[in-house]
Short mmCIF file of C-alpha atoms in Angstrom, two decimals:
data_model
loop_
_atom_site.label_atom_id
_atom_site.label_comp_id
_atom_site.label_asym_id
_atom_site.label_seq_id
_atom_site.Cartn_x
_atom_site.Cartn_y
_atom_site.Cartn_z
CA MET A 11 202.05 -49.14 -92.43
CA SER A 12 204.97 -49.27 -94.87
CA ILE A 13 206.65 -52.16 -96.59
CA GLN A 14 210.18 -52.50 -97.93
CA ILE A 15 211.02 -54.45 -101.04
CA GLY A 16 214.28 -55.38 -102.69
CA ALA A 17 217.72 -54.58 -101.34
CA PRO A 18 218.07 -52.79 -97.99
CA ARG A 19 218.63 -49.06 -98.23
CA PRO A 20 222.39 -48.34 -98.39
CA PRO A 21 224.18 -45.76 -96.21
CA ALA A 22 223.52 -42.18 -97.31
CA TRP A 23 226.78 -41.86 -99.24
CA LEU A 24 225.94 -44.94 -101.34
CA ALA A 25 222.21 -44.33 -101.85
CA ALA A 26 220.88 -42.91 -105.12
CA VAL A 27 217.32 -41.98 -104.18
CA PHE A 28 214.15 -41.05 -106.03
CA GLU A 29 211.31 -39.71 -103.88
CA GLY A 30 208.17 -40.99 -105.58
CA ALA A 31 204.51 -40.44 -104.80
CA GLY A 32 203.83 -42.92 -102.03
CA ALA A 33 207.17 -44.72 -102.32
CA THR A 34 210.87 -43.97 -101.92
CA LEU A 35 213.08 -45.81 -104.41
CA TRP A 36 216.80 -46.36 -104.16
CA TRP A 37 219.70 -47.88 -106.00
CA HIS A 38 223.06 -48.78 -104.47
CA ALA A 39 225.40 -46.36 -106.24
CA GLU A 40 228.14 -48.97 -106.68
CA THR A 41 226.32 -52.30 -107.11
CA GLY A 42 223.09 -50.99 -108.62
CA ALA A 43 220.97 -53.14 -106.28
CA PRO A 44 217.47 -51.60 -106.14
CA GLY A 45 214.97 -51.36 -103.34
CA ALA A 46 212.05 -49.30 -102.13
CA GLU A 47 209.89 -48.38 -99.20
CA ILE A 48 206.20 -48.09 -100.01
CA TRP A 49 204.64 -45.75 -97.48
CA ASP A 50 201.37 -44.85 -99.27
CA ALA A 51 200.07 -47.78 -101.33
CA ALA A 52 197.19 -45.84 -102.87
CA ARG A 53 199.51 -43.17 -104.33
CA ALA A 54 202.20 -45.61 -105.42
CA ALA A 55 199.69 -47.87 -107.18
CA GLY A 56 199.41 -45.44 -110.08
CA TRP A 57 203.04 -45.70 -111.22
CA LEU A 58 205.24 -48.20 -109.35
CA HIS A 59 204.32 -51.05 -111.71
CA ALA A 60 205.89 -49.00 -114.54
CA VAL A 61 209.21 -49.11 -112.66
CA TRP A 62 209.14 -52.70 -111.39
CA PRO A 63 206.26 -54.84 -112.67
CA ASP A 64 206.88 -57.46 -109.97
CA ALA A 65 206.11 -54.82 -107.34
CA ASP A 66 202.66 -54.18 -108.74
CA ALA A 67 199.42 -55.50 -107.25
CA THR A 68 200.92 -57.92 -104.73
CA VAL A 69 203.18 -55.52 -102.85
CA LEU A 70 200.73 -52.64 -102.95
CA SER A 71 197.86 -54.87 -101.81
CA GLU A 72 200.04 -56.36 -99.08
CA ALA A 73 200.85 -52.86 -97.84
CA SER A 74 197.09 -52.28 -97.68
CA GLY A 75 196.52 -55.51 -95.78
CA GLU A 76 195.40 -57.71 -98.71
CA ALA A 77 197.30 -60.77 -99.99
CA LEU A 78 197.40 -61.26 -103.77
CA GLY A 79 199.78 -63.14 -106.12
CA ILE A 80 202.82 -61.26 -107.35
CA GLY A 81 202.60 -59.66 -110.77
CA ARG A 82 198.96 -60.70 -111.15
CA THR A 83 198.02 -57.74 -113.31
CA SER A 84 200.73 -58.36 -115.89
CA GLU A 85 201.52 -62.10 -115.60
CA PRO A 86 198.58 -64.12 -114.19
CA ASN A 87 200.52 -67.41 -114.30
CA ARG A 88 203.29 -66.14 -111.99
CA SER A 89 201.13 -66.23 -108.86
CA GLU A 90 201.91 -69.86 -108.07
CA SER A 91 205.65 -69.29 -108.06
CA GLY A 92 205.63 -65.76 -106.62
CA PRO A 93 206.47 -65.01 -102.99
CA SER A 94 203.81 -65.47 -100.37
CA GLY A 95 202.27 -62.77 -98.24
CA ALA A 96 204.53 -63.89 -95.38
CA ASP A 97 207.56 -63.39 -97.62
CA LEU A 98 206.40 -59.86 -98.37
CA ARG A 99 205.77 -59.02 -94.74
CA HIS A 100 209.28 -60.15 -93.86
CA ASN A 101 210.88 -58.27 -96.76
CA ARG A 102 212.03 -61.38 -98.62
CA ILE A 103 211.50 -60.24 -102.20
CA ASP A 104 214.65 -61.11 -104.11
CA PRO A 105 216.23 -57.81 -105.24
CA THR A 106 217.27 -59.42 -108.53
CA GLN A 107 213.59 -59.60 -109.47
CA LEU A 108 213.50 -55.82 -109.32
CA SER A 109 216.64 -55.29 -111.36
CA ASP A 110 216.01 -58.00 -113.98
CA ARG A 111 212.40 -57.18 -114.70
CA THR A 112 211.94 -53.47 -115.19
CA GLY A 113 209.24 -51.26 -116.64
CA PRO A 114 209.38 -48.22 -118.91
CA LEU A 115 209.84 -45.70 -116.07
CA GLU A 116 212.78 -47.51 -114.43
CA PRO A 117 215.53 -45.83 -116.51
CA PHE A 118 214.13 -42.40 -115.71
CA ALA A 119 213.74 -43.01 -111.97
CA ARG A 120 217.25 -44.48 -111.81
CA ALA A 121 218.70 -41.59 -113.86
CA ALA A 122 217.07 -39.00 -111.60
CA ALA A 123 218.39 -40.83 -108.53
CA LEU A 124 221.94 -41.12 -109.86
CA ALA A 125 221.98 -37.48 -110.96
CA GLY A 126 221.09 -36.52 -107.41
CA TRP A 127 223.84 -38.77 -106.06
CA SER A 128 226.39 -37.29 -108.46
CA GLY A 129 225.50 -33.76 -107.43
CA ALA A 130 225.98 -34.66 -103.77
CA TRP A 131 228.84 -37.18 -103.73
CA TRP A 132 230.91 -36.91 -106.93
CA PRO A 133 234.55 -37.26 -105.70
CA ALA A 134 236.28 -34.58 -107.78
CA SER A 135 239.98 -34.84 -107.02
CA HIS A 136 243.37 -33.78 -108.33
CA THR A 137 245.01 -36.89 -106.89
CA PRO A 138 243.42 -39.63 -109.06
CA GLY A 139 242.46 -37.13 -111.75
CA ILE A 140 238.66 -37.14 -111.32
CA ALA A 141 237.40 -33.96 -112.95
CA PRO A 142 234.52 -32.01 -111.39
CA LEU A 143 231.19 -32.52 -113.10
CA ASP A 144 229.53 -29.77 -115.11
CA PRO A 145 226.57 -28.82 -112.88
CA ARG A 146 224.59 -27.88 -115.99
CA LEU A 147 224.78 -31.48 -117.18
CA ILE A 148 223.58 -32.79 -113.83
CA GLU A 149 220.59 -30.44 -113.88
CA THR A 150 219.89 -31.23 -117.55
CA GLU A 151 219.72 -34.93 -116.74
CA ARG A 152 217.39 -34.23 -113.83
CA VAL A 153 215.09 -32.12 -116.01
CA LEU A 154 214.81 -34.84 -118.68
CA ALA A 155 214.33 -37.68 -116.20
CA LEU A 156 211.83 -35.86 -113.98
CA ALA A 157 209.80 -34.70 -116.99
CA ALA A 158 209.30 -38.37 -117.91
CA LEU A 159 208.32 -39.07 -114.28
CA ASP A 160 205.68 -36.35 -114.12
CA GLY A 161 202.93 -37.69 -111.86
CA ALA A 162 205.24 -40.25 -110.24
CA SER A 163 207.29 -37.79 -108.19
CA ASP A 164 206.35 -36.92 -104.63
CA ASP A 165 207.00 -33.28 -105.54
CA ASP A 166 204.45 -31.88 -107.98
CA ASP A 167 206.90 -29.09 -108.82
CA ALA A 168 209.92 -31.36 -109.29
CA VAL A 169 210.37 -30.55 -112.99
CA ALA A 170 210.01 -26.82 -112.43
CA ARG A 171 212.52 -26.94 -109.56
CA ALA A 172 215.03 -28.86 -111.69
CA ALA A 173 214.55 -26.39 -114.56
CA ALA A 174 215.07 -23.50 -112.15
CA GLY A 175 218.26 -25.18 -110.95
CA LEU A 176 219.45 -25.50 -114.54
CA ALA A 177 218.65 -21.83 -115.15
CA ALA A 178 220.74 -20.88 -112.12
CA ARG A 179 223.67 -23.00 -113.32
CA THR A 180 223.26 -21.48 -116.79
CA GLY A 181 223.53 -18.04 -115.21
CA ASP A 182 226.74 -19.13 -113.47
CA HIS A 183 228.45 -20.81 -116.41
CA GLY A 184 226.63 -19.75 -119.58
CA PRO A 185 224.26 -21.84 -121.71
CA LEU A 186 225.10 -25.40 -122.66
CA ASP A 187 225.89 -26.04 -126.30
CA GLU A 188 226.79 -29.13 -128.29
CA THR A 189 230.51 -28.69 -127.61
CA ASP A 190 229.86 -29.10 -123.87
CA LEU A 191 228.51 -32.62 -124.39
CA GLY A 192 231.21 -35.26 -124.52
CA PRO A 193 230.37 -38.64 -126.07
CA ARG A 194 229.49 -40.23 -122.72
CA ASP A 195 227.39 -37.24 -121.67
CA ALA A 196 225.52 -37.15 -124.97
CA ALA A 197 224.85 -40.91 -124.87
CA ARG A 198 223.60 -40.77 -121.28
CA LEU A 199 221.22 -37.89 -122.00
CA ALA A 200 220.07 -39.43 -125.30
CA ARG A 201 218.84 -42.52 -123.46
CA LEU A 202 216.26 -40.29 -121.78
CA LEU A 203 214.70 -39.26 -125.11
CA PRO A 204 212.86 -41.02 -127.96
CA ASN A 205 215.03 -42.35 -130.78
CA ASP A 206 214.22 -39.46 -133.09
CA ARG A 207 215.40 -36.87 -130.54
CA GLN A 208 218.82 -38.24 -129.60
CA GLN A 209 221.18 -35.87 -131.38
CA PRO A 210 222.86 -33.38 -129.00
CA ARG A 211 221.07 -30.45 -130.62
CA ALA A 212 217.73 -32.19 -130.13
CA VAL A 213 218.59 -33.01 -126.51
CA LEU A 214 219.28 -29.35 -125.72
CA ALA A 215 216.19 -28.20 -127.62
CA THR A 216 214.03 -30.64 -125.65
CA VAL A 217 215.38 -29.34 -122.35
CA LYS A 218 214.68 -25.76 -123.40
CA ASP A 219 211.12 -26.75 -124.35
CA ILE A 220 210.53 -28.45 -121.00
CA ALA A 221 211.86 -25.44 -119.10
CA GLY A 222 209.76 -23.10 -121.26
CA ASP A 223 206.64 -25.12 -120.44
CA HIS A 224 207.29 -24.18 -116.81
CA GLY A 225 207.91 -20.50 -117.56
CA ILE A 226 211.70 -20.73 -117.24
CA ASP A 227 214.04 -19.17 -119.80
CA LEU A 228 217.39 -20.92 -120.14
CA THR A 229 218.93 -18.07 -122.14
CA ALA A 230 221.66 -16.44 -120.09
CA ALA A 231 224.30 -13.79 -120.40
CA PRO A 232 227.88 -15.01 -120.91
CA ALA A 233 229.33 -16.62 -117.83
CA PRO A 234 231.46 -14.34 -115.64
CA THR A 235 235.21 -14.61 -115.82
CA ARG A 236 236.68 -16.86 -113.20
CA THR A 237 238.22 -15.08 -110.23
CA ASP A 238 241.84 -15.91 -109.63
CA TYR A 239 242.13 -17.47 -106.19
CA ALA A 240 245.76 -18.53 -106.50
CA LEU A 241 248.13 -17.96 -103.66
CA ALA A 242 250.85 -15.40 -104.30
CA ALA A 243 254.34 -16.81 -104.13
CA SER A 244 256.21 -15.54 -101.11
CA GLY A 245 259.63 -15.98 -102.66
CA THR A 246 261.06 -17.20 -99.36
CA ALA A 247 262.09 -20.66 -98.29
CA GLU A 248 259.84 -22.62 -95.95
CA ALA A 249 260.82 -22.20 -92.33
CA ALA A 250 262.24 -25.16 -90.44
CA SER A 251 259.81 -27.39 -88.55
CA LEU A 252 260.03 -28.65 -84.98
CA VAL A 253 257.59 -31.46 -85.72
CA SER A 254 255.27 -32.31 -88.59
CA GLY A 255 252.80 -34.93 -89.74
CA THR A 256 250.16 -35.99 -92.23
CA ALA A 257 246.84 -37.79 -92.09
CA PRO A 258 244.43 -38.86 -94.84
CA VAL A 259 241.28 -36.81 -95.32
CA ASP A 260 238.09 -38.48 -94.09
CA PRO A 261 235.66 -37.64 -96.94
CA GLY A 262 232.66 -37.89 -94.63
CA SER A 263 234.00 -35.47 -92.05
CA VAL A 264 233.20 -32.32 -94.08
CA PRO A 265 230.71 -31.39 -96.83
CA GLN A 266 231.46 -32.78 -100.27
CA HIS A 267 233.25 -30.60 -102.86
CA VAL A 268 235.19 -28.76 -100.14
CA VAL A 269 238.45 -30.69 -99.82
CA ASP A 270 240.08 -33.28 -102.04
CA PRO A 271 238.62 -36.59 -100.78
CA PHE A 272 241.88 -38.35 -101.63
CA GLY A 273 244.09 -35.64 -100.16
CA LEU A 274 246.15 -35.33 -96.99
CA ILE A 275 245.99 -33.07 -93.96
CA GLU A 276 249.56 -31.78 -93.77
CA TRP A 277 250.69 -29.93 -90.67
CA ARG A 278 253.86 -28.71 -89.01
CA VAL A 279 254.98 -26.72 -86.00
CA THR A 280 257.39 -23.93 -86.91
CA MET A 281 260.30 -22.55 -84.89
CA THR A 282 257.95 -19.78 -83.71
CA MET A 283 255.60 -22.40 -82.19
CA THR A 284 252.96 -21.89 -84.85
CA ILE A 285 250.90 -24.77 -86.25
CA GLU A 286 250.52 -24.47 -90.01
CA VAL A 287 248.01 -26.69 -91.81
CA THR A 288 247.55 -27.27 -95.53
CA VAL A 289 244.83 -29.40 -97.16
CA ALA A 290 244.28 -29.86 -100.88
CA ALA A 291 240.98 -28.31 -101.99
CA ALA A 292 238.47 -30.09 -104.19
CA PRO A 293 238.81 -28.95 -107.81
CA LEU A 294 236.14 -26.53 -109.03
CA PHE A 295 234.25 -26.61 -112.31
CA ALA A 296 235.12 -23.70 -114.63
CA ASN A 297 234.29 -20.39 -112.94
CA ALA A 298 232.50 -21.87 -109.91
CA ARG A 299 232.91 -20.00 -106.67
CA PRO A 300 234.59 -21.87 -103.79
CA PRO A 301 232.05 -23.14 -101.24
CA GLY A 302 231.51 -20.93 -98.23
CA VAL A 303 232.35 -23.29 -95.38
CA ASP A 304 233.71 -22.65 -91.90
CA LEU A 305 236.41 -25.31 -92.16
CA ARG A 306 238.75 -26.14 -89.31
CA ALA A 307 241.55 -28.61 -88.65
CA ARG A 308 242.09 -30.16 -85.26
CA ILE A 309 245.74 -31.02 -84.65
CA ALA A 310 246.28 -32.97 -81.42
CA GLY A 311 243.24 -31.15 -80.00
CA THR A 312 244.24 -27.65 -81.17
CA GLU A 313 241.78 -25.88 -83.50
CA VAL A 314 243.20 -24.28 -86.63
CA PRO A 315 240.81 -22.19 -88.78
CA LEU A 316 241.33 -22.75 -92.53
CA ALA A 317 240.69 -20.51 -95.52
CA ARG A 318 240.71 -21.48 -99.19
CA ALA A 319 243.14 -19.84 -101.56
CA GLY A 320 243.63 -21.39 -104.97
CA ASP A 321 243.90 -25.14 -104.79
CA VAL A 322 244.54 -25.40 -101.06
CA TRP A 323 243.04 -24.68 -97.67
CA PHE A 324 245.57 -23.10 -95.34
CA GLY A 325 245.55 -21.93 -91.74
CA ALA A 326 247.79 -21.20 -88.78
CA ALA A 327 247.37 -21.03 -85.01
CA ALA A 328 249.55 -20.85 -81.91
CA ALA A 329 250.83 -24.27 -80.87
CA PRO A 330 250.53 -25.30 -77.24
CA ALA A 331 253.89 -25.89 -75.58
CA GLY A 332 253.18 -29.56 -74.94
CA LEU A 333 252.34 -30.49 -78.53
CA ILE A 334 255.88 -31.27 -79.64
CA ALA A 335 256.34 -33.55 -76.64
CA LEU A 336 253.31 -35.71 -77.47
CA PRO A 337 253.98 -39.23 -78.73
CA PRO A 338 253.25 -39.67 -82.48
CA ALA A 339 250.06 -41.64 -81.82
CA ARG A 340 248.53 -38.60 -80.09
CA ARG A 341 249.44 -36.13 -82.84
CA THR A 342 246.16 -36.72 -84.62
CA ALA A 343 244.89 -34.55 -87.46
CA THR A 344 241.22 -34.28 -88.45
CA LEU A 345 238.87 -31.87 -90.21
CA HIS A 346 235.43 -30.60 -89.28
CA ALA A 347 233.01 -27.96 -90.51
CA ALA A 348 230.56 -25.85 -88.54
CA ASP A 349 226.94 -27.08 -88.62
CA PHE A 350 227.86 -30.24 -90.54
CA VAL A 351 227.04 -33.69 -89.19
CA PRO A 352 229.80 -36.11 -90.27
CA VAL A 353 228.84 -39.11 -92.40
CA GLU A 354 230.39 -42.28 -91.05
CA GLY A 355 232.21 -44.86 -93.11
CA VAL A 356 232.70 -43.02 -96.42
CA ASP A 357 235.22 -44.98 -98.50
CA PRO A 358 237.05 -42.82 -101.07
CA ASP A 359 238.08 -45.88 -103.08
CA ALA A 360 234.42 -46.88 -103.43
CA LEU A 361 233.60 -43.35 -104.57
CA ARG A 362 236.34 -43.61 -107.20
CA ARG A 363 234.96 -46.94 -108.47
CA ILE A 364 231.50 -45.44 -108.77
CA ALA A 365 232.84 -42.39 -110.62
CA ASP A 366 234.73 -44.64 -113.03
CA GLY A 367 231.53 -46.55 -113.80
CA LEU A 368 229.20 -43.61 -114.40
#
């Protein structure tokens, strides 16, 4: 038997998730509303109270079939005003109780969850000027947060895996140094350390120590020089078009960090009856390699394979004779990627608001 507390779990693209021992915790990436599903009360009992004290003995006992007063272990006098067992069974714990009354592990669990969300959903884009995140910073934040959550994570090797991820990113881009930490980055990381360890140099030293404790060396050779993927200029004017169109990118239709989530699918049919499609690519961090994705456009039902070159995805295919005769409403343009299940309802404006707030 499992029990849910707090806010309902958001859609995948809005859920910042921490997989804990016996409980899955989440925060809404935009509103911050927290919630959890407790699926093994015995395992969660050892640490969940240090995230949300109000979810201590009552919720865990209710999940085990016992009814106790909320917060009894930390605030005996709250039991009269706390929710009843029926409230718990029907998931009526006010989510504000979870957000307003937090324990010492809450900042670390939330930081680990948001770092995971950022790695998966950060909307890097040329259009509104959202720069790609430094993957070394994401992994550094995960290492610090998960080290503080040792024993609370569902994965006993979570810290080692995060440190290995940081080592891989270090190999790609070179080691982090103090100049890589902007003021916001440094402040965010410093909140995960004691007061006497909050200088950037101390932050980086702490991460190295944690990785070293797991047998991982963060020293790396200098990062490789970025390959130039720019398109060569043809020097010729663009051919005339028989018909053309644009459509906004659906950010959930393809994997993140592939195309610009605020970009357009631009297509045209040339005088030689060729469909040409151009889509702005998601910006890359430093010398990162473009993602290897089998990306395709579908223009009025016709598949057009796309390849990345520089800051765009481009492709061409023969146009069926009837395409130019279709009414505008049927000249649809969409994207899809092989082996990727689209995520419904992704709102790029919401992603931008979240990015602005992090």
